[in-house]
Amino acid sequence: QNKVKAWREAGYQGIYKETRNILTHIKDNNFLHEPQREALETYIYLKEVMNNRPVPEIVADLANENKDFLKVLGFEQGVIELWDDLSKEKRTERIQKKLSELGFAEYGYANYVLALTMGAGKTILMGVLMMYEFILSFKHPEDKRFAKNALVFGPADTGIVEVLKEIKTFDYTSIVPREYEDILLNIKYWYLEKPETP
């Protein structure tokens, strides 16, 4: 949160102009609630500023910078006191081992989880994240960080699938600047209406 806040206050450095345009458009329309906006900013920060790195790598960097973070990870005080005497490679190795013990798996891709409380607008946020991905992947096809497809899962035995359809029907003009609206016309949606459908 501190890093994202500092990045925001410094004027969103290190991102594509399309991303800056999207953030400006959202701010001008005052559309997203604060938790949604913060989640979007965090996602963009991880994607563009942190270069879509896997969580264990990001955590290793944070822990190397901040000894209090080592306590959070569960390192003993004696180890923390000797931290500066270790080489960066040794520190990273120890952090990776600790993360492995804590259940952080190594994936071949960035594996982020954004958790928002009930009623915070997760469905709209998912749609915003998808539109951001699609616009950036269209404008920068060579940049492999951005998705060309999205898959959304929901429990079949509730009305959540109906709620998720808002991703398609939502009016994205509050979020997407006019110059990118034509990109959205290329998006195709499919719904699995019944779990039994092959």
mmCIF file with all atom_site columns, C-alpha atoms in Angstrom:
data_model
loop_
_atom_site.group_PDB
_atom_site.id
_atom_site.type_symbol
_atom_site.label_atom_id
_atom_site.label_alt_id
_atom_site.label_comp_id
_atom_site.label_asym_id
_atom_site.label_entity_id
_atom_site.label_seq_id
_atom_site.pdbx_PDB_ins_code
_atom_site.Cartn_x
_atom_site.Cartn_y
_atom_site.Cartn_z
_atom_site.occupancy
_atom_site.B_iso_or_equiv
_atom_site.pdbx_formal_charge
_atom_site.auth_seq_id
_atom_site.auth_comp_id
_atom_site.auth_asym_id
_atom_site.auth_atom_id
_atom_site.pdbx_PDB_model_num
ATOM 1   C CA . GLN A 1 1   ? 0.000   0.000   0.000   1.00 0.00 ? 1   GLN A CA 1
ATOM 2   C CA . ASN A 1 2   ? 2.817   2.393   0.852   1.00 0.00 ? 2   ASN A CA 1
ATOM 3   C CA . LYS A 1 3   ? 4.564   1.769   -2.453  1.00 0.00 ? 3   LYS A CA 1
ATOM 4   C CA . VAL A 1 4   ? 1.348   2.198   -4.456  1.00 0.00 ? 4   VAL A CA 1
ATOM 5   C CA . LYS A 1 5   ? 0.510   5.387   -2.525  1.00 0.00 ? 5   LYS A CA 1
ATOM 6   C CA . ALA A 1 6   ? 3.974   6.852   -3.191  1.00 0.00 ? 6   ALA A CA 1
ATOM 7   C CA . TRP A 1 7   ? 3.674   5.873   -6.867  1.00 0.00 ? 7   TRP A CA 1
ATOM 8   C CA . ARG A 1 8   ? 0.237   7.543   -7.109  1.00 0.00 ? 8   ARG A CA 1
ATOM 9   C CA . GLU A 1 9   ? 1.486   10.720  -5.423  1.00 0.00 ? 9   GLU A CA 1
ATOM 10  C CA . ALA A 1 10  ? 4.500   10.834  -7.777  1.00 0.00 ? 10  ALA A CA 1
ATOM 11  C CA . GLY A 1 11  ? 2.151   10.892  -10.778 1.00 0.00 ? 11  GLY A CA 1
ATOM 12  C CA . TYR A 1 12  ? 1.944   7.234   -11.821 1.00 0.00 ? 12  TYR A CA 1
ATOM 13  C CA . GLN A 1 13  ? 5.463   6.970   -13.247 1.00 0.00 ? 13  GLN A CA 1
ATOM 14  C CA . GLY A 1 14  ? 6.557   3.984   -15.364 1.00 0.00 ? 14  GLY A CA 1
ATOM 15  C CA . ILE A 1 15  ? 3.277   3.064   -17.082 1.00 0.00 ? 15  ILE A CA 1
ATOM 16  C CA . TYR A 1 16  ? 1.982   3.152   -20.646 1.00 0.00 ? 16  TYR A CA 1
ATOM 17  C CA . LYS A 1 17  ? 0.203   6.323   -21.800 1.00 0.00 ? 17  LYS A CA 1
ATOM 18  C CA . GLU A 1 18  ? -2.978  4.268   -22.384 1.00 0.00 ? 18  GLU A CA 1
ATOM 19  C CA . THR A 1 19  ? -2.941  3.213   -18.729 1.00 0.00 ? 19  THR A CA 1
ATOM 20  C CA . ARG A 1 20  ? -2.466  6.815   -17.629 1.00 0.00 ? 20  ARG A CA 1
ATOM 21  C CA . ASN A 1 21  ? -5.394  7.826   -19.879 1.00 0.00 ? 21  ASN A CA 1
ATOM 22  C CA . ILE A 1 22  ? -7.611  5.136   -18.325 1.00 0.00 ? 22  ILE A CA 1
ATOM 23  C CA . LEU A 1 23  ? -6.683  6.223   -14.771 1.00 0.00 ? 23  LEU A CA 1
ATOM 24  C CA . THR A 1 24  ? -7.298  9.891   -15.645 1.00 0.00 ? 24  THR A CA 1
ATOM 25  C CA . HIS A 1 25  ? -10.651 9.053   -17.274 1.00 0.00 ? 25  HIS A CA 1
ATOM 26  C CA . ILE A 1 26  ? -11.773 7.086   -14.201 1.00 0.00 ? 26  ILE A CA 1
ATOM 27  C CA . LYS A 1 27  ? -10.720 9.938   -11.893 1.00 0.00 ? 27  LYS A CA 1
ATOM 28  C CA . ASP A 1 28  ? -12.458 12.560  -14.060 1.00 0.00 ? 28  ASP A CA 1
ATOM 29  C CA . ASN A 1 29  ? -15.696 10.544  -14.018 1.00 0.00 ? 29  ASN A CA 1
ATOM 30  C CA . ASN A 1 30  ? -15.343 9.817   -10.277 1.00 0.00 ? 30  ASN A CA 1
ATOM 31  C CA . PHE A 1 31  ? -16.863 6.435   -11.004 1.00 0.00 ? 31  PHE A CA 1
ATOM 32  C CA . LEU A 1 32  ? -15.039 3.771   -9.003  1.00 0.00 ? 32  LEU A CA 1
ATOM 33  C CA . HIS A 1 33  ? -15.328 3.614   -5.215  1.00 0.00 ? 33  HIS A CA 1
ATOM 34  C CA . GLU A 1 34  ? -12.081 4.046   -3.301  1.00 0.00 ? 34  GLU A CA 1
ATOM 35  C CA . PRO A 1 35  ? -11.523 0.288   -2.650  1.00 0.00 ? 35  PRO A CA 1
ATOM 36  C CA . GLN A 1 36  ? -12.087 -0.449  -6.358  1.00 0.00 ? 36  GLN A CA 1
ATOM 37  C CA . ARG A 1 37  ? -9.737  2.337   -7.433  1.00 0.00 ? 37  ARG A CA 1
ATOM 38  C CA . GLU A 1 38  ? -7.048  1.220   -4.975  1.00 0.00 ? 38  GLU A CA 1
ATOM 39  C CA . ALA A 1 39  ? -7.365  -2.376  -6.194  1.00 0.00 ? 39  ALA A CA 1
ATOM 40  C CA . LEU A 1 40  ? -7.061  -1.211  -9.827  1.00 0.00 ? 40  LEU A CA 1
ATOM 41  C CA . GLU A 1 41  ? -4.016  0.929   -8.988  1.00 0.00 ? 41  GLU A CA 1
ATOM 42  C CA . THR A 1 42  ? -2.421  -1.977  -7.118  1.00 0.00 ? 42  THR A CA 1
ATOM 43  C CA . TYR A 1 43  ? -3.055  -4.296  -10.059 1.00 0.00 ? 43  TYR A CA 1
ATOM 44  C CA . ILE A 1 44  ? -1.538  -1.786  -12.510 1.00 0.00 ? 44  ILE A CA 1
ATOM 45  C CA . TYR A 1 45  ? 1.429   -1.247  -10.179 1.00 0.00 ? 45  TYR A CA 1
ATOM 46  C CA . LEU A 1 46  ? 2.069   -4.999  -10.016 1.00 0.00 ? 46  LEU A CA 1
ATOM 47  C CA . LYS A 1 47  ? 1.559   -5.397  -13.758 1.00 0.00 ? 47  LYS A CA 1
ATOM 48  C CA . GLU A 1 48  ? 3.526   -2.459  -15.166 1.00 0.00 ? 48  GLU A CA 1
ATOM 49  C CA . VAL A 1 49  ? 5.814   -1.092  -12.454 1.00 0.00 ? 49  VAL A CA 1
ATOM 50  C CA . MET A 1 50  ? 6.718   -4.433  -10.842 1.00 0.00 ? 50  MET A CA 1
ATOM 51  C CA . ASN A 1 51  ? 6.759   -5.997  -14.330 1.00 0.00 ? 51  ASN A CA 1
ATOM 52  C CA . ASN A 1 52  ? 4.176   -8.694  -13.531 1.00 0.00 ? 52  ASN A CA 1
ATOM 53  C CA . ARG A 1 53  ? 6.660   -10.564 -11.348 1.00 0.00 ? 53  ARG A CA 1
ATOM 54  C CA . PRO A 1 54  ? 5.530   -13.576 -9.299  1.00 0.00 ? 54  PRO A CA 1
ATOM 55  C CA . VAL A 1 55  ? 4.555   -12.906 -5.663  1.00 0.00 ? 55  VAL A CA 1
ATOM 56  C CA . PRO A 1 56  ? 7.570   -14.732 -4.118  1.00 0.00 ? 56  PRO A CA 1
ATOM 57  C CA . GLU A 1 57  ? 9.962   -12.432 -6.024  1.00 0.00 ? 57  GLU A CA 1
ATOM 58  C CA . ILE A 1 58  ? 8.080   -9.319  -4.908  1.00 0.00 ? 58  ILE A CA 1
ATOM 59  C CA . VAL A 1 59  ? 7.944   -10.540 -1.305  1.00 0.00 ? 59  VAL A CA 1
ATOM 60  C CA . ALA A 1 60  ? 11.689  -11.292 -1.388  1.00 0.00 ? 60  ALA A CA 1
ATOM 61  C CA . ASP A 1 61  ? 12.409  -7.719  -2.484  1.00 0.00 ? 61  ASP A CA 1
ATOM 62  C CA . LEU A 1 62  ? 10.128  -6.259  0.191   1.00 0.00 ? 62  LEU A CA 1
ATOM 63  C CA . ALA A 1 63  ? 11.722  -8.410  2.875   1.00 0.00 ? 63  ALA A CA 1
ATOM 64  C CA . ASN A 1 64  ? 15.221  -7.441  1.751   1.00 0.00 ? 64  ASN A CA 1
ATOM 65  C CA . GLU A 1 65  ? 14.243  -3.766  2.092   1.00 0.00 ? 65  GLU A CA 1
ATOM 66  C CA . ASN A 1 66  ? 12.372  -3.976  5.394   1.00 0.00 ? 66  ASN A CA 1
ATOM 67  C CA . LYS A 1 67  ? 13.440  -5.989  8.435   1.00 0.00 ? 67  LYS A CA 1
ATOM 68  C CA . ASP A 1 68  ? 10.008  -5.580  10.052  1.00 0.00 ? 68  ASP A CA 1
ATOM 69  C CA . PHE A 1 69  ? 8.640   -7.532  7.124   1.00 0.00 ? 69  PHE A CA 1
ATOM 70  C CA . LEU A 1 70  ? 10.977  -10.388 8.052   1.00 0.00 ? 70  LEU A CA 1
ATOM 71  C CA . LYS A 1 71  ? 9.195   -10.607 11.423  1.00 0.00 ? 71  LYS A CA 1
ATOM 72  C CA . VAL A 1 72  ? 5.868   -10.872 9.608   1.00 0.00 ? 72  VAL A CA 1
ATOM 73  C CA . LEU A 1 73  ? 7.267   -13.779 7.605   1.00 0.00 ? 73  LEU A CA 1
ATOM 74  C CA . GLY A 1 74  ? 8.258   -15.488 10.862  1.00 0.00 ? 74  GLY A CA 1
ATOM 75  C CA . PHE A 1 75  ? 12.033  -15.115 10.893  1.00 0.00 ? 75  PHE A CA 1
ATOM 76  C CA . GLU A 1 76  ? 13.599  -15.361 14.359  1.00 0.00 ? 76  GLU A CA 1
ATOM 77  C CA . GLN A 1 77  ? 15.141  -12.238 15.908  1.00 0.00 ? 77  GLN A CA 1
ATOM 78  C CA . GLY A 1 78  ? 18.659  -13.734 15.798  1.00 0.00 ? 78  GLY A CA 1
ATOM 79  C CA . VAL A 1 79  ? 18.416  -14.290 12.052  1.00 0.00 ? 79  VAL A CA 1
ATOM 80  C CA . ILE A 1 80  ? 17.105  -10.754 11.518  1.00 0.00 ? 80  ILE A CA 1
ATOM 81  C CA . GLU A 1 81  ? 20.005  -9.275  13.508  1.00 0.00 ? 81  GLU A CA 1
ATOM 82  C CA . LEU A 1 82  ? 22.514  -11.042 11.221  1.00 0.00 ? 82  LEU A CA 1
ATOM 83  C CA . TRP A 1 83  ? 20.583  -10.140 8.050   1.00 0.00 ? 83  TRP A CA 1
ATOM 84  C CA . ASP A 1 84  ? 22.962  -7.377  6.891   1.00 0.00 ? 84  ASP A CA 1
ATOM 85  C CA . ASP A 1 85  ? 25.920  -9.785  7.091   1.00 0.00 ? 85  ASP A CA 1
ATOM 86  C CA . LEU A 1 86  ? 24.359  -12.099 4.489   1.00 0.00 ? 86  LEU A CA 1
ATOM 87  C CA . SER A 1 87  ? 24.833  -11.619 0.749   1.00 0.00 ? 87  SER A CA 1
ATOM 88  C CA . LYS A 1 88  ? 21.759  -10.654 -1.278  1.00 0.00 ? 88  LYS A CA 1
ATOM 89  C CA . GLU A 1 89  ? 21.755  -14.149 -2.829  1.00 0.00 ? 89  GLU A CA 1
ATOM 90  C CA . LYS A 1 90  ? 21.752  -15.803 0.633   1.00 0.00 ? 90  LYS A CA 1
ATOM 91  C CA . ARG A 1 91  ? 18.980  -13.493 1.862   1.00 0.00 ? 91  ARG A CA 1
ATOM 92  C CA . THR A 1 92  ? 16.863  -14.213 -1.212  1.00 0.00 ? 92  THR A CA 1
ATOM 93  C CA . GLU A 1 93  ? 17.494  -17.950 -0.813  1.00 0.00 ? 93  GLU A CA 1
ATOM 94  C CA . ARG A 1 94  ? 16.356  -17.845 2.834   1.00 0.00 ? 94  ARG A CA 1
ATOM 95  C CA . ILE A 1 95  ? 13.286  -15.808 1.960   1.00 0.00 ? 95  ILE A CA 1
ATOM 96  C CA . GLN A 1 96  ? 12.356  -18.226 -0.842  1.00 0.00 ? 96  GLN A CA 1
ATOM 97  C CA . LYS A 1 97  ? 12.720  -21.156 1.566   1.00 0.00 ? 97  LYS A CA 1
ATOM 98  C CA . LYS A 1 98  ? 10.536  -19.400 4.156   1.00 0.00 ? 98  LYS A CA 1
ATOM 99  C CA . LEU A 1 99  ? 7.894   -18.595 1.544   1.00 0.00 ? 99  LEU A CA 1
ATOM 100 C CA . SER A 1 100 ? 7.899   -22.221 0.473   1.00 0.00 ? 100 SER A CA 1
ATOM 101 C CA . GLU A 1 101 ? 7.336   -23.270 4.101   1.00 0.00 ? 101 GLU A CA 1
ATOM 102 C CA . LEU A 1 102 ? 4.445   -20.789 4.299   1.00 0.00 ? 102 LEU A CA 1
ATOM 103 C CA . GLY A 1 103 ? 2.789   -22.366 1.249   1.00 0.00 ? 103 GLY A CA 1
ATOM 104 C CA . PHE A 1 104 ? 3.719   -19.837 -1.437  1.00 0.00 ? 104 PHE A CA 1
ATOM 105 C CA . ALA A 1 105 ? 4.092   -22.003 -4.505  1.00 0.00 ? 105 ALA A CA 1
ATOM 106 C CA . GLU A 1 106 ? 6.355   -21.041 -7.385  1.00 0.00 ? 106 GLU A CA 1
ATOM 107 C CA . TYR A 1 107 ? 4.270   -20.585 -10.514 1.00 0.00 ? 107 TYR A CA 1
ATOM 108 C CA . GLY A 1 108 ? 5.505   -19.898 -13.997 1.00 0.00 ? 108 GLY A CA 1
ATOM 109 C CA . TYR A 1 109 ? 3.258   -16.836 -14.019 1.00 0.00 ? 109 TYR A CA 1
ATOM 110 C CA . ALA A 1 110 ? 2.139   -14.008 -11.751 1.00 0.00 ? 110 ALA A CA 1
ATOM 111 C CA . ASN A 1 111 ? -0.531  -15.362 -9.407  1.00 0.00 ? 111 ASN A CA 1
ATOM 112 C CA . TYR A 1 112 ? -2.265  -12.486 -7.615  1.00 0.00 ? 112 TYR A CA 1
ATOM 113 C CA . VAL A 1 113 ? -5.343  -12.511 -5.410  1.00 0.00 ? 113 VAL A CA 1
ATOM 114 C CA . LEU A 1 114 ? -7.282  -9.302  -4.829  1.00 0.00 ? 114 LEU A CA 1
ATOM 115 C CA . ALA A 1 115 ? -9.660  -9.611  -1.874  1.00 0.00 ? 115 ALA A CA 1
ATOM 116 C CA . LEU A 1 116 ? -12.456 -7.085  -1.454  1.00 0.00 ? 116 LEU A CA 1
ATOM 117 C CA . THR A 1 117 ? -15.314 -7.149  1.027   1.00 0.00 ? 117 THR A CA 1
ATOM 118 C CA . MET A 1 118 ? -18.860 -8.023  0.043   1.00 0.00 ? 118 MET A CA 1
ATOM 119 C CA . GLY A 1 119 ? -20.584 -5.160  -1.725  1.00 0.00 ? 119 GLY A CA 1
ATOM 120 C CA . ALA A 1 120 ? -17.340 -3.391  -2.700  1.00 0.00 ? 120 ALA A CA 1
ATOM 121 C CA . GLY A 1 121 ? -18.045 -3.898  -6.407  1.00 0.00 ? 121 GLY A CA 1
ATOM 122 C CA . LYS A 1 122 ? -15.916 -6.902  -7.336  1.00 0.00 ? 122 LYS A CA 1
ATOM 123 C CA . THR A 1 123 ? -17.888 -7.680  -10.497 1.00 0.00 ? 123 THR A CA 1
ATOM 124 C CA . ILE A 1 124 ? -17.398 -4.185  -11.927 1.00 0.00 ? 124 ILE A CA 1
ATOM 125 C CA . LEU A 1 125 ? -13.742 -4.294  -10.850 1.00 0.00 ? 125 LEU A CA 1
ATOM 126 C CA . MET A 1 126 ? -13.251 -7.602  -12.705 1.00 0.00 ? 126 MET A CA 1
ATOM 127 C CA . GLY A 1 127 ? -14.728 -5.990  -15.811 1.00 0.00 ? 127 GLY A CA 1
ATOM 128 C CA . VAL A 1 128 ? -12.468 -2.935  -15.432 1.00 0.00 ? 128 VAL A CA 1
ATOM 129 C CA . LEU A 1 129 ? -9.376  -5.140  -15.055 1.00 0.00 ? 129 LEU A CA 1
ATOM 130 C CA . MET A 1 130 ? -10.364 -7.125  -18.132 1.00 0.00 ? 130 MET A CA 1
ATOM 131 C CA . MET A 1 131 ? -10.914 -3.976  -20.229 1.00 0.00 ? 131 MET A CA 1
ATOM 132 C CA . TYR A 1 132 ? -7.554  -2.602  -19.063 1.00 0.00 ? 132 TYR A CA 1
ATOM 133 C CA . GLU A 1 133 ? -5.879  -5.882  -20.103 1.00 0.00 ? 133 GLU A CA 1
ATOM 134 C CA . PHE A 1 134 ? -7.616  -5.996  -23.490 1.00 0.00 ? 134 PHE A CA 1
ATOM 135 C CA . ILE A 1 135 ? -6.844  -2.347  -24.334 1.00 0.00 ? 135 ILE A CA 1
ATOM 136 C CA . LEU A 1 136 ? -3.172  -2.730  -23.415 1.00 0.00 ? 136 LEU A CA 1
ATOM 137 C CA . SER A 1 137 ? -2.831  -6.066  -25.230 1.00 0.00 ? 137 SER A CA 1
ATOM 138 C CA . PHE A 1 138 ? -4.391  -4.492  -28.335 1.00 0.00 ? 138 PHE A CA 1
ATOM 139 C CA . LYS A 1 139 ? -2.195  -1.373  -28.217 1.00 0.00 ? 139 LYS A CA 1
ATOM 140 C CA . HIS A 1 140 ? 0.969   -3.307  -27.310 1.00 0.00 ? 140 HIS A CA 1
ATOM 141 C CA . PRO A 1 141 ? 0.612   -6.803  -28.840 1.00 0.00 ? 141 PRO A CA 1
ATOM 142 C CA . GLU A 1 142 ? 4.328   -7.503  -28.342 1.00 0.00 ? 142 GLU A CA 1
ATOM 143 C CA . ASP A 1 143 ? 4.039   -7.055  -24.551 1.00 0.00 ? 143 ASP A CA 1
ATOM 144 C CA . LYS A 1 144 ? 3.249   -10.517 -23.166 1.00 0.00 ? 144 LYS A CA 1
ATOM 145 C CA . ARG A 1 145 ? 2.223   -9.152  -19.745 1.00 0.00 ? 145 ARG A CA 1
ATOM 146 C CA . PHE A 1 146 ? -1.281  -8.367  -20.995 1.00 0.00 ? 146 PHE A CA 1
ATOM 147 C CA . ALA A 1 147 ? -4.093  -10.857 -21.508 1.00 0.00 ? 147 ALA A CA 1
ATOM 148 C CA . LYS A 1 148 ? -6.006  -11.383 -24.706 1.00 0.00 ? 148 LYS A CA 1
ATOM 149 C CA . ASN A 1 149 ? -8.583  -13.622 -23.027 1.00 0.00 ? 149 ASN A CA 1
ATOM 150 C CA . ALA A 1 150 ? -10.212 -13.873 -19.602 1.00 0.00 ? 150 ALA A CA 1
ATOM 151 C CA . LEU A 1 151 ? -11.958 -16.744 -17.866 1.00 0.00 ? 151 LEU A CA 1
ATOM 152 C CA . VAL A 1 152 ? -14.318 -16.020 -14.981 1.00 0.00 ? 152 VAL A CA 1
ATOM 153 C CA . PHE A 1 153 ? -15.479 -18.785 -12.638 1.00 0.00 ? 153 PHE A CA 1
ATOM 154 C CA . GLY A 1 154 ? -18.509 -18.655 -10.379 1.00 0.00 ? 154 GLY A CA 1
ATOM 155 C CA . PRO A 1 155 ? -20.464 -21.179 -8.322  1.00 0.00 ? 155 PRO A CA 1
ATOM 156 C CA . ALA A 1 156 ? -23.175 -22.831 -10.407 1.00 0.00 ? 156 ALA A CA 1
ATOM 157 C CA . ASP A 1 157 ? -25.689 -23.311 -7.597  1.00 0.00 ? 157 ASP A CA 1
ATOM 158 C CA . THR A 1 158 ? -26.245 -19.606 -6.839  1.00 0.00 ? 158 THR A CA 1
ATOM 159 C CA . GLY A 1 159 ? -27.362 -16.464 -8.635  1.00 0.00 ? 159 GLY A CA 1
ATOM 160 C CA . ILE A 1 160 ? -23.784 -15.263 -8.908  1.00 0.00 ? 160 ILE A CA 1
ATOM 161 C CA . VAL A 1 161 ? -23.528 -16.333 -12.552 1.00 0.00 ? 161 VAL A CA 1
ATOM 162 C CA . GLU A 1 162 ? -26.375 -13.911 -13.346 1.00 0.00 ? 162 GLU A CA 1
ATOM 163 C CA . VAL A 1 163 ? -24.571 -11.143 -11.451 1.00 0.00 ? 163 VAL A CA 1
ATOM 164 C CA . LEU A 1 164 ? -21.352 -11.885 -13.376 1.00 0.00 ? 164 LEU A CA 1
ATOM 165 C CA . LYS A 1 165 ? -23.186 -11.174 -16.629 1.00 0.00 ? 165 LYS A CA 1
ATOM 166 C CA . GLU A 1 166 ? -22.918 -7.509  -15.629 1.00 0.00 ? 166 GLU A CA 1
ATOM 167 C CA . ILE A 1 167 ? -19.343 -7.717  -16.929 1.00 0.00 ? 167 ILE A CA 1
ATOM 168 C CA . LYS A 1 168 ? -20.835 -7.818  -20.436 1.00 0.00 ? 168 LYS A CA 1
ATOM 169 C CA . THR A 1 169 ? -23.754 -5.413  -20.008 1.00 0.00 ? 169 THR A CA 1
ATOM 170 C CA . PHE A 1 170 ? -22.012 -2.706  -17.995 1.00 0.00 ? 170 PHE A CA 1
ATOM 171 C CA . ASP A 1 171 ? -21.578 0.708   -19.672 1.00 0.00 ? 171 ASP A CA 1
ATOM 172 C CA . TYR A 1 172 ? -17.786 1.031   -19.851 1.00 0.00 ? 172 TYR A CA 1
ATOM 173 C CA . THR A 1 173 ? -17.786 4.645   -21.041 1.00 0.00 ? 173 THR A CA 1
ATOM 174 C CA . SER A 1 174 ? -17.274 5.735   -17.396 1.00 0.00 ? 174 SER A CA 1
ATOM 175 C CA . ILE A 1 175 ? -14.012 3.788   -17.358 1.00 0.00 ? 175 ILE A CA 1
ATOM 176 C CA . VAL A 1 176 ? -12.747 3.574   -20.930 1.00 0.00 ? 176 VAL A CA 1
ATOM 177 C CA . PRO A 1 177 ? -11.741 6.781   -22.748 1.00 0.00 ? 177 PRO A CA 1
ATOM 178 C CA . ARG A 1 178 ? -13.531 7.345   -26.058 1.00 0.00 ? 178 ARG A CA 1
ATOM 179 C CA . GLU A 1 179 ? -10.395 6.666   -28.138 1.00 0.00 ? 179 GLU A CA 1
ATOM 180 C CA . TYR A 1 180 ? -10.350 3.035   -26.927 1.00 0.00 ? 180 TYR A CA 1
ATOM 181 C CA . GLU A 1 181 ? -14.060 2.242   -27.234 1.00 0.00 ? 181 GLU A CA 1
ATOM 182 C CA . ASP A 1 182 ? -13.611 0.612   -30.668 1.00 0.00 ? 182 ASP A CA 1
ATOM 183 C CA . ILE A 1 183 ? -11.331 -2.003  -29.067 1.00 0.00 ? 183 ILE A CA 1
ATOM 184 C CA . LEU A 1 184 ? -14.237 -3.126  -26.881 1.00 0.00 ? 184 LEU A CA 1
ATOM 185 C CA . LEU A 1 185 ? -16.304 -3.899  -29.994 1.00 0.00 ? 185 LEU A CA 1
ATOM 186 C CA . ASN A 1 186 ? -13.946 -6.820  -30.723 1.00 0.00 ? 186 ASN A CA 1
ATOM 187 C CA . ILE A 1 187 ? -14.693 -8.564  -27.418 1.00 0.00 ? 187 ILE A CA 1
ATOM 188 C CA . LYS A 1 188 ? -16.739 -11.753 -27.631 1.00 0.00 ? 188 LYS A CA 1
ATOM 189 C CA . TYR A 1 189 ? -18.506 -13.285 -24.613 1.00 0.00 ? 189 TYR A CA 1
ATOM 190 C CA . TRP A 1 190 ? -19.544 -16.873 -23.979 1.00 0.00 ? 190 TRP A CA 1
ATOM 191 C CA . TYR A 1 191 ? -21.509 -18.164 -20.987 1.00 0.00 ? 191 TYR A CA 1
ATOM 192 C CA . LEU A 1 192 ? -21.665 -21.710 -19.785 1.00 0.00 ? 192 LEU A CA 1
ATOM 193 C CA . GLU A 1 193 ? -25.334 -21.715 -18.826 1.00 0.00 ? 193 GLU A CA 1
ATOM 194 C CA . LYS A 1 194 ? -25.322 -25.157 -17.193 1.00 0.00 ? 194 LYS A CA 1
ATOM 195 C CA . PRO A 1 195 ? -22.426 -27.043 -15.589 1.00 0.00 ? 195 PRO A CA 1
ATOM 196 C CA . GLU A 1 196 ? -23.388 -30.133 -17.628 1.00 0.00 ? 196 GLU A CA 1
ATOM 197 C CA . THR A 1 197 ? -22.808 -28.330 -20.939 1.00 0.00 ? 197 THR A CA 1
ATOM 198 C CA . PRO A 1 198 ? -19.781 -29.912 -22.678 1.00 0.00 ? 198 PRO A CA 1
#
